[in-house]
Coordinates of C-alpha atoms in Angstrom, one line a residue:
M2 CA 0.0 0.0 0.0
T3 CA 3.0 2.3 0.5
E4 CA 4.6 1.6 -2.9
P5 CA 4.5 4.3 -5.5
K6 CA 1.4 4.1 -7.7
G7 CA 1.9 3.6 -11.5
K8 CA -0.1 5.0 -14.4
E9 CA -2.3 1.9 -14.5
H10 CA -3.2 2.1 -10.8
D11 CA -6.9 1.8 -10.1
D12 CA -7.8 4.2 -7.2
I13 CA -11.4 3.1 -6.8
F14 CA -10.5 0.8 -3.8
D15 CA -7.9 3.2 -2.1
K16 CA -10.3 4.5 0.5
L17 CA -11.6 1.0 1.3
K18 CA -8.1 -0.4 1.6
E19 CA -7.0 2.4 3.9
A20 CA -10.1 1.9 6.1
V21 CA -9.6 -1.9 6.2
K22 CA -5.9 -1.4 7.2
E23 CA -6.7 1.0 10.0
E24 CA -9.5 -1.1 11.4
S25 CA -7.5 -4.3 11.2
I26 CA -4.6 -2.8 13.0
K27 CA -7.0 -1.4 15.7
R28 CA -8.5 -4.9 16.2
H29 CA -5.2 -6.8 16.2
K30 CA -3.7 -7.5 19.6
W31 CA -0.5 -9.3 20.3
N32 CA -0.9 -12.8 21.7
D33 CA -0.6 -12.6 25.5
F34 CA 0.9 -16.1 25.6
A35 CA 3.6 -15.1 23.2
E36 CA 4.6 -12.2 25.5
D37 CA 5.0 -14.5 28.4
S38 CA 7.1 -16.9 26.3
L39 CA 9.2 -14.0 25.0
R40 CA 9.8 -12.8 28.6
V41 CA 11.2 -16.2 29.5
I42 CA 13.5 -16.3 26.4
Q43 CA 14.8 -12.8 27.2
H44 CA 15.5 -13.8 30.8
N45 CA 17.4 -16.9 29.8
A46 CA 19.4 -14.9 27.3
L47 CA 20.4 -12.3 29.9
E48 CA 21.5 -15.0 32.3
D49 CA 24.3 -16.1 29.9
R50 CA 27.5 -14.2 30.9
S51 CA 30.1 -16.1 28.9
I52 CA 31.5 -14.5 25.7
S53 CA 33.0 -17.3 23.7
D54 CA 35.2 -15.5 21.0
K55 CA 36.9 -12.3 20.2
Q56 CA 34.4 -11.4 17.4
Q57 CA 31.6 -11.3 19.9
W58 CA 33.8 -9.2 22.3
D59 CA 34.5 -6.7 19.5
A60 CA 30.9 -6.5 18.5
A61 CA 29.9 -5.8 22.1
I62 CA 32.5 -3.0 22.4
Y63 CA 31.2 -1.5 19.1
F64 CA 27.6 -1.6 20.4
M65 CA 28.7 0.0 23.7
E66 CA 30.7 2.7 22.0
E67 CA 27.9 3.5 19.6
A68 CA 25.4 3.8 22.5
L69 CA 27.8 6.0 24.5
Q70 CA 28.6 8.2 21.5
A71 CA 24.8 8.8 20.9
R72 CA 24.3 9.7 24.5
L73 CA 27.3 12.0 24.5
K74 CA 26.1 13.8 21.4
D75 CA 22.7 14.4 23.1
T76 CA 24.4 15.7 26.2
E77 CA 26.7 18.0 24.2
N78 CA 23.6 19.4 22.5
A79 CA 21.9 19.9 25.8
I80 CA 24.9 21.8 27.2
E81 CA 25.1 23.9 24.1
N82 CA 21.5 24.9 24.5
M83 CA 22.0 25.6 28.1
V84 CA 25.2 27.8 27.8
G85 CA 24.6 29.2 24.3
P86 CA 27.0 29.4 21.4
D87 CA 30.8 29.2 21.9
W88 CA 33.1 32.1 20.8
K89 CA 33.6 30.5 17.3
K90 CA 29.8 30.5 16.6
R91 CA 29.4 33.9 18.1
W92 CA 32.0 35.3 15.7
L93 CA 31.0 33.4 12.6
Y94 CA 27.2 33.6 12.9
W95 CA 26.8 36.8 14.9
K96 CA 25.0 35.1 17.8
N97 CA 25.0 36.2 21.4
R98 CA 24.3 34.5 24.7
T99 CA 21.2 35.4 26.7
Q100 CA 21.5 36.5 30.3
E101 CA 20.4 33.1 31.5
Q102 CA 22.9 31.3 29.2
C103 CA 25.7 33.5 30.6
V104 CA 24.7 32.4 34.1
H105 CA 24.7 28.8 33.0
N106 CA 28.0 29.2 31.4
E107 CA 29.7 30.7 34.5
T108 CA 28.1 27.9 36.6
K109 CA 29.4 25.2 34.1
N110 CA 32.9 26.6 34.3
E111 CA 32.9 26.6 38.1
L112 CA 31.6 23.0 38.2
E113 CA 34.2 21.8 35.7
K114 CA 37.0 23.2 37.9
M115 CA 35.6 21.3 40.8
L116 CA 35.3 18.1 38.8
K117 CA 38.8 18.5 37.4
C118 CA 40.1 18.5 41.0
N119 CA 38.2 15.3 41.8
E120 CA 37.6 13.2 38.7
E121 CA 36.2 10.4 41.0
H122 CA 33.4 12.7 42.2
P123 CA 30.1 10.9 42.9
A124 CA 27.1 11.7 40.7
Y125 CA 25.4 14.1 43.1
L126 CA 26.6 17.3 44.7
A127 CA 26.6 17.7 48.5
S128 CA 24.8 20.7 50.0
D129 CA 28.2 22.2 51.1
E130 CA 29.5 21.9 47.6
I131 CA 26.5 23.7 46.2
T132 CA 27.0 26.5 48.8
T133 CA 30.7 26.8 47.8
V134 CA 29.9 27.0 44.1
R135 CA 27.2 29.6 44.8
K136 CA 29.6 31.8 46.9
N137 CA 32.4 31.5 44.3
L138 CA 29.9 32.8 41.7
E139 CA 28.6 35.5 43.9
S140 CA 32.1 36.8 44.5
R141 CA 32.3 37.3 40.7
G142 CA 29.0 39.1 40.6
V143 CA 26.9 36.2 39.4
E144 CA 23.7 35.5 41.3
V145 CA 22.6 31.9 40.9
D146 CA 19.9 29.6 42.3
P147 CA 20.8 26.2 43.8
S148 CA 18.4 24.4 41.5
L149 CA 20.2 25.9 38.5
I150 CA 23.5 24.6 39.9
K151 CA 22.0 21.1 40.2
D152 CA 20.6 21.2 36.6
T153 CA 23.9 22.3 35.2
W154 CA 25.8 19.8 37.3
H155 CA 23.6 17.0 35.9
Q156 CA 24.7 17.7 32.3
V157 CA 28.4 18.4 33.2
Y158 CA 28.7 15.2 35.2
R159 CA 26.9 13.2 32.5
R160 CA 29.4 14.4 29.9
H161 CA 32.3 13.6 32.2
F162 CA 30.9 10.1 32.9
L163 CA 30.3 9.3 29.3
K164 CA 33.8 10.5 28.2
T165 CA 35.3 8.4 31.0
A166 CA 33.2 5.4 29.9
L167 CA 34.4 5.8 26.2
N168 CA 38.0 5.9 27.3
H169 CA 37.5 2.8 29.4
C170 CA 35.8 1.2 26.4
N171 CA 38.9 1.8 24.2
L172 CA 41.1 0.2 26.9
C173 CA 38.8 -2.9 27.0
R174 CA 39.5 -3.5 23.3
R175 CA 42.6 -5.5 24.3
G176 CA 40.8 -7.0 27.3
F177 CA 39.4 -10.2 25.8
Y178 CA 42.6 -12.2 26.6
Y179 CA 42.4 -11.2 30.3
Y180 CA 38.6 -11.9 30.4
Q181 CA 39.0 -15.3 28.8
R182 CA 41.7 -16.4 31.3
H183 CA 40.0 -14.7 34.3
F184 CA 43.0 -12.5 35.0
V185 CA 42.3 -9.8 37.6
D186 CA 43.5 -6.4 36.5
S187 CA 42.0 -3.3 38.1
E188 CA 42.7 -1.2 35.0
L189 CA 40.9 -3.6 32.8
E190 CA 37.7 -4.3 34.7
C191 CA 35.5 -4.9 31.6
N192 CA 32.2 -6.0 33.2
D193 CA 30.5 -3.2 31.2
V194 CA 31.4 -4.9 28.0
V195 CA 29.9 -8.2 29.2
L196 CA 26.7 -6.3 30.2
F197 CA 26.4 -4.8 26.7
W198 CA 27.1 -8.2 25.1
R199 CA 24.2 -9.6 27.2
I200 CA 21.9 -6.8 26.1
Q201 CA 23.0 -7.1 22.4
R202 CA 22.5 -10.9 22.5
M203 CA 19.1 -10.5 24.2
L204 CA 18.0 -8.0 21.5
A205 CA 19.2 -10.3 18.7
I206 CA 17.3 -13.3 20.1
T207 CA 14.2 -11.2 20.8
A208 CA 14.2 -9.9 17.1
N209 CA 14.6 -13.5 15.8
T210 CA 11.8 -14.8 18.1
L211 CA 9.5 -12.0 17.0
R212 CA 10.3 -12.6 13.4
Q213 CA 9.4 -16.3 13.7
Q214 CA 6.2 -15.4 15.6
L215 CA 5.2 -12.9 12.9
T216 CA 5.6 -15.4 10.1
N217 CA 4.2 -18.4 12.0
T218 CA 1.3 -16.9 13.9
E219 CA 0.6 -13.2 13.8
V220 CA 0.3 -12.9 10.0
R221 CA -2.5 -15.5 10.0
R222 CA -4.2 -13.8 12.8
L223 CA -4.0 -10.4 11.0
E224 CA -5.2 -12.0 7.8
K225 CA -8.2 -13.3 9.8
N226 CA -8.9 -9.8 11.1
V227 CA -8.8 -8.4 7.6
K228 CA -11.4 -10.9 6.4
E229 CA -13.6 -10.1 9.4
V230 CA -13.4 -6.4 8.7
L231 CA -14.2 -6.9 5.0
E232 CA -17.2 -9.0 6.0
D233 CA -18.4 -6.3 8.4
F234 CA -18.0 -3.6 5.8
A235 CA -19.9 -5.6 3.2
E236 CA -22.9 -5.7 5.6
D237 CA -22.7 -2.0 6.3
G238 CA -24.4 0.0 3.5
E239 CA -23.3 3.4 4.8
K240 CA -19.7 2.3 4.9
K241 CA -19.8 1.1 1.3
I242 CA -21.4 4.4 0.1
K243 CA -18.7 6.3 2.0
L244 CA -15.7 4.3 0.9
L245 CA -16.6 3.3 -2.7
T246 CA -17.1 6.6 -4.5
G247 CA -16.5 8.0 -8.0
K248 CA -18.0 8.1 -11.5
R249 CA -17.4 4.4 -12.1
V250 CA -19.2 3.5 -8.9
Q251 CA -22.1 5.7 -9.8
L252 CA -22.2 4.3 -13.4
A253 CA -22.2 0.7 -11.9
E254 CA -25.1 1.7 -9.6
D255 CA -27.0 3.2 -12.6
L256 CA -26.4 0.0 -14.7
K257 CA -27.6 -2.1 -11.8
K258 CA -30.9 -0.1 -11.7
V259 CA -31.3 -0.4 -15.5
R260 CA -30.7 -4.1 -15.3
E261 CA -33.3 -4.5 -12.5
I262 CA -35.8 -2.5 -14.6
Q263 CA -35.0 -4.6 -17.6
E264 CA -35.5 -7.8 -15.6
K265 CA -38.8 -6.6 -14.4
L266 CA -39.9 -5.6 -17.9
D267 CA -38.8 -9.0 -19.3
A268 CA -40.8 -10.7 -16.5
F269 CA -43.8 -8.6 -17.3
I270 CA -43.6 -9.4 -21.0
E271 CA -43.3 -13.1 -20.3
A272 CA -46.3 -13.0 -18.0
L273 CA -48.4 -11.3 -20.8
H274 CA -47.3 -14.1 -23.3
Q275 CA -48.4 -16.7 -20.8
E276 CA -51.8 -15.1 -20.4
K277 CA -52.3 -15.1 -24.2

């Protein structure tokens, strides 16, 4: 139905097809039993923690790296919206920061200094740290609300965390040998890679299971729905008038009426002959 229509396309049934499609999708519900079965399959897939070869290890690292890069890009965009354009964009595109963006930028710079002093900082700021940041900003003439500090910290720490995770991901590229032989190396603790491998494997098994279910069960159930919808529409005169329109339909209706009149006339003539 979504394919481009050629010159020989007959559009008389387009409205009907669209209505049948929408109604069939509305009536179709995923089999509850299949959901329970899928949940068990996913659980069993996630329980497996053993990566058997280097190819699977590299695929998991690529999957992890791709996910982290996507989140990092979103975070960079969020920070840019928060603090406004950098000096390069301000010069090239004649853009300026708003007053709120200037405050966010000063707060971001202050938080980055604090994070640089303690790269192992936990994800949340303590109340005394918020007070310190606020006083440091006030000494430079920047009035800031604690909630703004927390919002800015969330994005700053998120970017720091994602960059650290990406660096660790690169280190783990050579970690399969250590993992396979159960070596303990604090620098190469690659449990994250195993986690992403489990998720990736679970997704692949889920997709394969759903594909089999679609071809073996759901297609037949959907086909049955389509037939039921067509039968319902066939019994609904108003639906047919609404969905089957155009000159050809009107011509067919007129021909049907002519045919009915002709049949009645033929029957009347035959009755006259019989009387004679």
